[in-house]
Amino acid sequence: MRKLTALVAGMTLAMTALPAAAGVVITQKQHVTNGANTRDAKQTISVQGNKQKTETERHTIITDLDKGKMYVIDPKAKTYFEIEFPPKGQMAAMIAASQSAAKNFKKAGTTREIAGYKCTDYNGGGHMMQGDYTVKECFSTAAPGAKEFSAFEKNMAEKLKSAGAGQVSGGEIPEGVPLATDSTMKMGHVAMPGMAPEQAAKINEMMAKRPPVVLSEMVEKIESKKLADADFAVPAGFTKREIPAGPGPGAMKMGAGAMKMAPGAGAPGAGAPSAGASPAAH
C-alpha cells in the first residue's frame, strides 16, 4: 500500500512539474504587387491550443474554436464584430469554396531552408469566389510549433467539414507550418450565393480589368512560447458592431478575408488576409 501511495505521489509530482503546453508565434514579411501598386507589410500569427490570432497593421482576427467564435478587430477604431464559427448560410457557402481550393496541395518535389529550418514545397491552386489562383508553399515539420499549428488547422478543418463548409476537392493537406508562400490571384468570375446575376456581371467586368495580385510571404522568426488567455481576447473597451451586410463586394472581402481561407493578404484591392491553411495563413 505504501509503495502504491508513493508511486501515485511520484506520478502526480512528475505531472505537475511538466511545463504547460506552449503556443507558437510566427512573424513574417509580405510583399504584394497589384499592377503598378506594391506594398510591404508584416504579419504575426499566434496559435495555442484551439485559438489563433492573426495581426496586421490594419486588423486583428481571433479564432476561438472552443467558443465557436471568430472576432474581427479594428485596433485603430477600437471596434470589432464577431462571427459564429463554423459559419452558416451564405457565409458557410463562401468558406466552403475557399476551404476546398486552399487545401488542394500536391508535393512539388523540392526542398528549401528558411529561417534556419528545412521545408518541403507544395503546389496548389484552384478557383475561389474572387477568381483563380496558384500558390507554392514550403511546409516545415521541424520548425518550432509545427505540431501545434497543424493540430489547430486540422481541428478548424474538421469543424468546417462537420458544418458542411470544408469539403476538400482533392490533393494533400501538408503537415507542418508554412515558412514561405508565393501566390498569384487573377480576380474575376465572382460567384456568390444570393448575388443577382446583373450585380455579378458588373463586378466581373470590373475585376477583369485588374491585373493579377501577386503575393510573396516569408517567415522571419518562429518561436515556441506560452501565451496568456488575454492574448486571444478582444481588448477591454472595444465597441462591438454589426457584421457588414451582403451579398456584395464588401461581403465577399469579409467572407474570404475574415475567414483567412484565401491567398492575398493585405493585397491592394484584394482586402483579404492570407490562407487559413497557412499563415504564410494563412
mmCIF file of C-alpha atoms in Angstrom:
data_model
loop_
_atom_site.group_PDB
_atom_site.id
_atom_site.type_symbol
_atom_site.label_atom_id
_atom_site.label_comp_id
_atom_site.label_asym_id
_atom_site.label_seq_id
_atom_site.Cartn_x
_atom_site.Cartn_y
_atom_site.Cartn_z
ATOM 1 C CA MET A 1 0.000 0.000 0.000
ATOM 2 C CA ARG A 2 2.850 2.345 0.899
ATOM 3 C CA LYS A 3 4.559 1.581 -2.431
ATOM 4 C CA LEU A 4 1.324 2.308 -4.317
ATOM 5 C CA THR A 5 0.857 5.578 -2.440
ATOM 6 C CA ALA A 6 4.453 6.569 -3.123
ATOM 7 C CA LEU A 7 4.043 5.686 -6.821
ATOM 8 C CA VAL A 8 0.881 7.785 -7.169
ATOM 9 C CA ALA A 9 2.534 10.680 -5.344
ATOM 10 C CA GLY A 10 5.565 10.454 -7.596
ATOM 11 C CA MET A 11 3.436 10.428 -10.750
ATOM 12 C CA THR A 12 1.444 13.419 -9.522
ATOM 13 C CA LEU A 13 4.631 15.334 -8.768
ATOM 14 C CA ALA A 14 6.062 14.500 -12.172
ATOM 15 C CA MET A 15 2.892 15.641 -13.951
ATOM 16 C CA THR A 16 2.735 18.916 -12.059
ATOM 17 C CA ALA A 17 6.382 19.529 -12.931
ATOM 18 C CA LEU A 18 5.676 19.272 -16.659
ATOM 19 C CA PRO A 19 5.573 22.625 -18.468
ATOM 20 C CA ALA A 20 2.195 23.853 -19.702
ATOM 21 C CA ALA A 21 1.527 23.376 -23.392
ATOM 22 C CA ALA A 22 3.207 26.202 -25.275
ATOM 23 C CA GLY A 23 1.931 28.080 -28.271
ATOM 24 C CA VAL A 24 3.724 29.285 -31.392
ATOM 25 C CA VAL A 25 4.302 32.839 -32.609
ATOM 26 C CA ILE A 26 5.155 33.362 -36.288
ATOM 27 C CA THR A 27 6.465 36.666 -37.653
ATOM 28 C CA GLN A 28 6.528 37.062 -41.411
ATOM 29 C CA LYS A 29 7.135 39.743 -44.021
ATOM 30 C CA GLN A 30 4.864 40.243 -47.013
ATOM 31 C CA HIS A 31 5.298 41.801 -50.428
ATOM 32 C CA VAL A 32 2.223 42.366 -52.586
ATOM 33 C CA THR A 33 2.143 43.529 -56.205
ATOM 34 C CA ASN A 34 -1.045 44.561 -57.983
ATOM 35 C CA GLY A 35 -0.150 46.144 -61.315
ATOM 36 C CA ALA A 36 1.784 49.332 -60.593
ATOM 37 C CA ASN A 37 0.912 49.152 -56.900
ATOM 38 C CA THR A 38 3.201 47.420 -54.415
ATOM 39 C CA ARG A 39 3.020 47.067 -50.665
ATOM 40 C CA ASP A 40 5.332 45.701 -47.985
ATOM 41 C CA ALA A 41 3.940 44.682 -44.631
ATOM 42 C CA LYS A 42 4.430 42.395 -41.657
ATOM 43 C CA GLN A 43 2.074 39.862 -40.133
ATOM 44 C CA THR A 44 2.124 37.907 -36.878
ATOM 45 C CA ILE A 45 0.232 34.653 -36.301
ATOM 46 C CA SER A 46 -0.122 33.201 -32.808
ATOM 47 C CA VAL A 47 -1.540 29.732 -32.147
ATOM 48 C CA GLN A 48 -2.112 27.945 -28.860
ATOM 49 C CA GLY A 49 -4.471 25.032 -28.372
ATOM 50 C CA ASN A 50 -7.741 25.783 -30.135
ATOM 51 C CA LYS A 51 -7.086 29.508 -30.534
ATOM 52 C CA GLN A 52 -5.432 31.506 -33.266
ATOM 53 C CA LYS A 53 -4.715 35.230 -33.682
ATOM 54 C CA THR A 54 -3.592 36.956 -36.875
ATOM 55 C CA GLU A 55 -2.315 40.531 -36.579
ATOM 56 C CA THR A 56 -1.542 43.061 -39.302
ATOM 57 C CA GLU A 57 -1.281 46.835 -39.169
ATOM 58 C CA ARG A 58 -4.897 47.046 -40.337
ATOM 59 C CA HIS A 59 -6.740 44.408 -38.360
ATOM 60 C CA THR A 60 -6.602 41.539 -35.880
ATOM 61 C CA ILE A 61 -8.553 38.308 -36.319
ATOM 62 C CA ILE A 62 -9.044 35.902 -33.404
ATOM 63 C CA THR A 63 -10.468 32.419 -33.948
ATOM 64 C CA ASP A 64 -11.617 30.524 -30.847
ATOM 65 C CA LEU A 65 -12.710 27.001 -31.750
ATOM 66 C CA ASP A 66 -13.780 26.221 -28.167
ATOM 67 C CA LYS A 67 -16.186 29.167 -28.047
ATOM 68 C CA GLY A 68 -17.200 28.733 -31.674
ATOM 69 C CA LYS A 69 -16.452 32.387 -32.418
ATOM 70 C CA MET A 70 -14.296 34.492 -34.705
ATOM 71 C CA TYR A 71 -13.568 38.105 -33.808
ATOM 72 C CA VAL A 72 -12.546 40.648 -36.442
ATOM 73 C CA ILE A 73 -10.958 43.627 -34.690
ATOM 74 C CA ASP A 74 -10.127 47.125 -35.913
ATOM 75 C CA PRO A 75 -7.409 48.348 -33.489
ATOM 76 C CA LYS A 76 -7.441 51.934 -34.755
ATOM 77 C CA ALA A 77 -11.219 52.390 -34.490
ATOM 78 C CA LYS A 78 -11.337 50.239 -31.326
ATOM 79 C CA THR A 79 -14.260 48.253 -32.721
ATOM 80 C CA TYR A 80 -14.915 44.605 -33.539
ATOM 81 C CA PHE A 81 -17.553 42.250 -34.843
ATOM 82 C CA GLU A 82 -17.957 38.562 -34.198
ATOM 83 C CA ILE A 83 -18.834 35.691 -36.495
ATOM 84 C CA GLU A 84 -20.236 32.332 -35.491
ATOM 85 C CA PHE A 85 -17.784 29.528 -36.209
ATOM 86 C CA PRO A 86 -18.376 27.292 -38.067
ATOM 87 C CA PRO A 87 -20.460 29.742 -40.112
ATOM 88 C CA LYS A 88 -23.895 29.090 -41.553
ATOM 89 C CA GLY A 89 -25.888 30.148 -44.589
ATOM 90 C CA GLN A 90 -24.195 32.290 -47.251
ATOM 91 C CA MET A 91 -21.048 32.652 -45.170
ATOM 92 C CA ALA A 92 -20.734 28.857 -44.966
ATOM 93 C CA ALA A 93 -21.068 28.579 -48.745
ATOM 94 C CA MET A 94 -18.331 31.164 -49.296
ATOM 95 C CA ILE A 95 -15.992 29.421 -46.885
ATOM 96 C CA ALA A 96 -16.732 26.005 -48.404
ATOM 97 C CA ALA A 97 -15.422 27.202 -51.778
ATOM 98 C CA SER A 98 -12.386 28.893 -50.247
ATOM 99 C CA GLN A 99 -11.548 25.965 -47.968
ATOM 100 C CA SER A 100 -11.750 23.474 -50.816
ATOM 101 C CA ALA A 101 -9.361 25.447 -53.005
ATOM 102 C CA ALA A 102 -6.974 26.433 -50.211
ATOM 103 C CA LYS A 103 -6.228 22.809 -49.333
ATOM 104 C CA ASN A 104 -5.723 21.453 -52.813
ATOM 105 C CA PHE A 105 -1.959 20.844 -52.424
ATOM 106 C CA LYS A 106 0.413 18.387 -54.068
ATOM 107 C CA LYS A 107 4.107 17.824 -53.244
ATOM 108 C CA ALA A 108 6.394 19.703 -55.649
ATOM 109 C CA GLY A 109 9.480 17.524 -55.091
ATOM 110 C CA THR A 110 11.776 20.351 -53.925
ATOM 111 C CA THR A 111 13.006 21.496 -50.511
ATOM 112 C CA ARG A 112 14.415 24.728 -49.081
ATOM 113 C CA GLU A 113 15.838 26.126 -45.857
ATOM 114 C CA ILE A 114 14.042 29.176 -44.454
ATOM 115 C CA ALA A 115 14.679 30.915 -41.118
ATOM 116 C CA GLY A 116 17.089 28.071 -40.340
ATOM 117 C CA TYR A 117 14.576 25.228 -40.855
ATOM 118 C CA LYS A 118 14.141 22.777 -43.706
ATOM 119 C CA CYS A 119 10.809 22.848 -45.527
ATOM 120 C CA THR A 120 9.164 20.973 -48.415
ATOM 121 C CA ASP A 121 7.480 22.742 -51.327
ATOM 122 C CA TYR A 122 3.859 22.081 -52.257
ATOM 123 C CA ASN A 123 1.923 23.426 -55.228
ATOM 124 C CA GLY A 124 -1.744 24.265 -55.077
ATOM 125 C CA GLY A 125 -4.433 26.386 -56.607
ATOM 126 C CA GLY A 126 -7.957 26.438 -57.858
ATOM 127 C CA HIS A 127 -11.000 28.634 -58.236
ATOM 128 C CA MET A 128 -12.292 30.730 -55.375
ATOM 129 C CA MET A 129 -15.112 33.228 -55.220
ATOM 130 C CA GLN A 130 -12.744 36.078 -56.022
ATOM 131 C CA GLY A 131 -11.152 34.326 -59.004
ATOM 132 C CA ASP A 132 -8.481 31.799 -59.952
ATOM 133 C CA TYR A 133 -5.194 31.411 -58.126
ATOM 134 C CA THR A 134 -1.997 29.378 -57.983
ATOM 135 C CA VAL A 135 0.211 29.012 -54.915
ATOM 136 C CA LYS A 136 3.505 27.451 -53.850
ATOM 137 C CA GLU A 137 4.121 26.981 -50.127
ATOM 138 C CA CYS A 138 7.039 25.487 -48.226
ATOM 139 C CA PHE A 139 5.891 23.479 -45.184
ATOM 140 C CA SER A 140 8.212 22.561 -42.303
ATOM 141 C CA THR A 141 7.671 19.863 -39.688
ATOM 142 C CA ALA A 142 10.972 20.752 -37.971
ATOM 143 C CA ALA A 143 10.203 24.378 -37.104
ATOM 144 C CA PRO A 144 9.080 25.258 -33.546
ATOM 145 C CA GLY A 145 5.341 24.911 -33.041
ATOM 146 C CA ALA A 146 4.795 22.896 -36.231
ATOM 147 C CA LYS A 147 2.718 20.261 -34.411
ATOM 148 C CA GLU A 148 0.667 22.868 -32.581
ATOM 149 C CA PHE A 149 -0.021 24.748 -35.795
ATOM 150 C CA SER A 150 -1.020 21.580 -37.679
ATOM 151 C CA ALA A 151 -3.299 20.465 -34.840
ATOM 152 C CA PHE A 152 -5.164 23.778 -34.878
ATOM 153 C CA GLU A 153 -5.580 23.734 -38.661
ATOM 154 C CA LYS A 154 -6.904 20.161 -38.578
ATOM 155 C CA ASN A 155 -9.361 20.975 -35.791
ATOM 156 C CA MET A 156 -10.596 24.012 -37.700
ATOM 157 C CA ALA A 157 -10.962 21.979 -40.897
ATOM 158 C CA GLU A 158 -12.938 19.286 -39.058
ATOM 159 C CA LYS A 159 -15.330 21.870 -37.624
ATOM 160 C CA LEU A 160 -15.845 23.394 -41.048
ATOM 161 C CA LYS A 161 -16.373 19.964 -42.575
ATOM 162 C CA SER A 162 -18.915 18.997 -39.920
ATOM 163 C CA ALA A 163 -20.849 22.167 -40.779
ATOM 164 C CA GLY A 164 -20.711 21.423 -44.499
ATOM 165 C CA ALA A 165 -18.275 24.286 -45.133
ATOM 166 C CA GLY A 166 -14.996 22.474 -45.643
ATOM 167 C CA GLN A 167 -15.099 19.759 -48.284
ATOM 168 C CA VAL A 168 -11.675 19.278 -49.848
ATOM 169 C CA SER A 169 -11.657 18.897 -53.631
ATOM 170 C CA GLY A 170 -8.516 16.753 -53.737
ATOM 171 C CA GLY A 171 -4.785 16.831 -53.209
ATOM 172 C CA GLU A 172 -2.844 16.636 -49.977
ATOM 173 C CA ILE A 173 -3.085 18.625 -46.752
ATOM 174 C CA PRO A 174 0.586 19.128 -45.781
ATOM 175 C CA GLU A 175 1.799 18.603 -42.225
ATOM 176 C CA GLY A 176 3.725 21.350 -40.516
ATOM 177 C CA VAL A 177 3.825 25.131 -40.705
ATOM 178 C CA PRO A 178 4.356 27.104 -43.932
ATOM 179 C CA LEU A 179 7.565 29.153 -43.935
ATOM 180 C CA ALA A 180 7.112 30.714 -47.390
ATOM 181 C CA THR A 181 4.273 31.444 -49.797
ATOM 182 C CA ASP A 182 4.235 32.637 -53.398
ATOM 183 C CA SER A 183 0.791 33.061 -54.905
ATOM 184 C CA THR A 184 -0.955 34.717 -57.836
ATOM 185 C CA MET A 185 -4.647 35.615 -57.828
ATOM 186 C CA LYS A 186 -6.459 36.622 -61.002
ATOM 187 C CA MET A 187 -9.593 38.407 -59.890
ATOM 188 C CA GLY A 188 -12.785 37.663 -61.783
ATOM 189 C CA HIS A 189 -15.576 35.135 -62.343
ATOM 190 C CA VAL A 190 -17.090 36.105 -58.979
ATOM 191 C CA ALA A 191 -19.965 33.883 -57.886
ATOM 192 C CA MET A 192 -21.582 34.426 -54.526
ATOM 193 C CA PRO A 193 -24.731 32.785 -53.128
ATOM 194 C CA GLY A 194 -27.659 35.172 -53.359
ATOM 195 C CA MET A 195 -25.942 37.676 -55.646
ATOM 196 C CA ALA A 196 -28.090 38.916 -58.537
ATOM 197 C CA PRO A 197 -26.709 37.960 -61.989
ATOM 198 C CA GLU A 198 -26.543 41.594 -63.123
ATOM 199 C CA GLN A 199 -24.593 42.548 -59.994
ATOM 200 C CA ALA A 200 -22.169 39.655 -60.520
ATOM 201 C CA ALA A 201 -21.725 40.691 -64.164
ATOM 202 C CA LYS A 202 -20.789 44.256 -63.175
ATOM 203 C CA ILE A 203 -18.290 43.048 -60.587
ATOM 204 C CA ASN A 204 -16.741 40.558 -63.028
ATOM 205 C CA GLU A 205 -16.408 43.256 -65.684
ATOM 206 C CA MET A 206 -14.609 45.477 -63.183
ATOM 207 C CA MET A 207 -12.402 42.639 -61.898
ATOM 208 C CA ALA A 208 -11.419 41.508 -65.412
ATOM 209 C CA LYS A 209 -9.643 44.828 -65.969
ATOM 210 C CA ARG A 210 -7.485 44.443 -62.893
ATOM 211 C CA PRO A 211 -4.001 42.900 -63.061
ATOM 212 C CA PRO A 212 -3.270 39.753 -61.016
ATOM 213 C CA VAL A 213 -2.475 40.124 -57.335
ATOM 214 C CA VAL A 214 0.943 38.588 -56.625
ATOM 215 C CA LEU A 215 1.802 37.811 -53.004
ATOM 216 C CA SER A 216 5.125 36.757 -51.510
ATOM 217 C CA GLU A 217 5.406 35.886 -47.808
ATOM 218 C CA MET A 218 8.459 34.742 -45.871
ATOM 219 C CA VAL A 219 8.763 33.780 -42.205
ATOM 220 C CA GLU A 220 11.395 35.878 -40.441
ATOM 221 C CA LYS A 221 11.052 34.350 -36.984
ATOM 222 C CA ILE A 222 9.144 31.463 -35.435
ATOM 223 C CA GLU A 223 9.239 30.637 -31.752
ATOM 224 C CA SER A 224 7.510 28.404 -29.240
ATOM 225 C CA LYS A 225 6.251 30.251 -26.152
ATOM 226 C CA LYS A 226 3.488 30.158 -23.556
ATOM 227 C CA LEU A 227 0.749 32.655 -24.395
ATOM 228 C CA ALA A 228 -1.763 34.200 -21.995
ATOM 229 C CA ASP A 229 -5.552 33.910 -22.373
ATOM 230 C CA ALA A 230 -5.645 37.698 -22.778
ATOM 231 C CA ASP A 231 -3.628 37.328 -25.990
ATOM 232 C CA PHE A 232 -6.702 35.741 -27.596
ATOM 233 C CA ALA A 233 -9.355 38.118 -26.241
ATOM 234 C CA VAL A 234 -10.939 41.304 -27.567
ATOM 235 C CA PRO A 235 -9.251 44.216 -25.742
ATOM 236 C CA ALA A 236 -11.280 45.868 -22.992
ATOM 237 C CA GLY A 237 -13.166 48.988 -24.063
ATOM 238 C CA PHE A 238 -13.599 47.993 -27.714
ATOM 239 C CA THR A 239 -17.094 48.539 -29.182
ATOM 240 C CA LYS A 240 -18.978 45.704 -30.831
ATOM 241 C CA ARG A 241 -20.561 46.455 -34.203
ATOM 242 C CA GLU A 242 -22.721 44.566 -36.670
ATOM 243 C CA ILE A 243 -21.305 42.349 -39.412
ATOM 244 C CA PRO A 244 -21.106 44.154 -42.800
ATOM 245 C CA ALA A 245 -24.220 43.408 -44.838
ATOM 246 C CA GLY A 246 -24.086 41.444 -48.083
ATOM 247 C CA PRO A 247 -24.029 39.954 -50.595
ATOM 248 C CA GLY A 248 -21.737 42.318 -52.461
ATOM 249 C CA PRO A 249 -18.054 43.168 -52.834
ATOM 250 C CA GLY A 250 -17.791 44.069 -49.145
ATOM 251 C CA ALA A 251 -19.288 40.775 -48.066
ATOM 252 C CA MET A 252 -17.010 38.932 -50.471
ATOM 253 C CA LYS A 253 -13.939 40.532 -48.932
ATOM 254 C CA MET A 254 -15.147 39.954 -45.401
ATOM 255 C CA GLY A 255 -16.191 36.380 -46.099
ATOM 256 C CA ALA A 256 -12.980 35.216 -47.698
ATOM 257 C CA GLY A 257 -10.810 37.668 -45.805
ATOM 258 C CA ALA A 258 -12.050 37.300 -42.262
ATOM 259 C CA MET A 259 -12.051 33.539 -42.581
ATOM 260 C CA LYS A 260 -8.456 33.620 -43.831
ATOM 261 C CA MET A 261 -9.022 30.975 -46.462
ATOM 262 C CA ALA A 262 -7.708 32.857 -49.476
ATOM 263 C CA PRO A 263 -4.232 33.953 -50.509
ATOM 264 C CA GLY A 264 -3.767 37.697 -50.938
ATOM 265 C CA ALA A 265 -3.007 39.127 -47.503
ATOM 266 C CA GLY A 266 -3.314 42.858 -47.450
ATOM 267 C CA ALA A 267 -3.212 42.989 -51.214
ATOM 268 C CA PRO A 268 -4.170 46.314 -52.775
ATOM 269 C CA GLY A 269 -7.730 45.847 -53.900
ATOM 270 C CA ALA A 270 -7.951 42.318 -52.510
ATOM 271 C CA GLY A 271 -8.826 43.102 -48.926
ATOM 272 C CA ALA A 272 -8.140 39.598 -47.678
ATOM 273 C CA PRO A 273 -5.683 38.093 -45.224
ATOM 274 C CA SER A 274 -3.687 35.026 -46.131
ATOM 275 C CA ALA A 275 -4.729 31.447 -46.295
ATOM 276 C CA GLY A 276 -6.182 29.814 -43.252
ATOM 277 C CA ALA A 277 -4.443 26.689 -44.247
ATOM 278 C CA SER A 278 -1.291 28.705 -43.859
ATOM 279 C CA PRO A 279 -0.099 31.769 -42.106
ATOM 280 C CA ALA A 280 2.412 32.332 -44.827
ATOM 281 C CA ALA A 281 -2.019 31.708 -43.293
ATOM 282 C CA HIS A 282 -2.782 31.616 -43.568
#
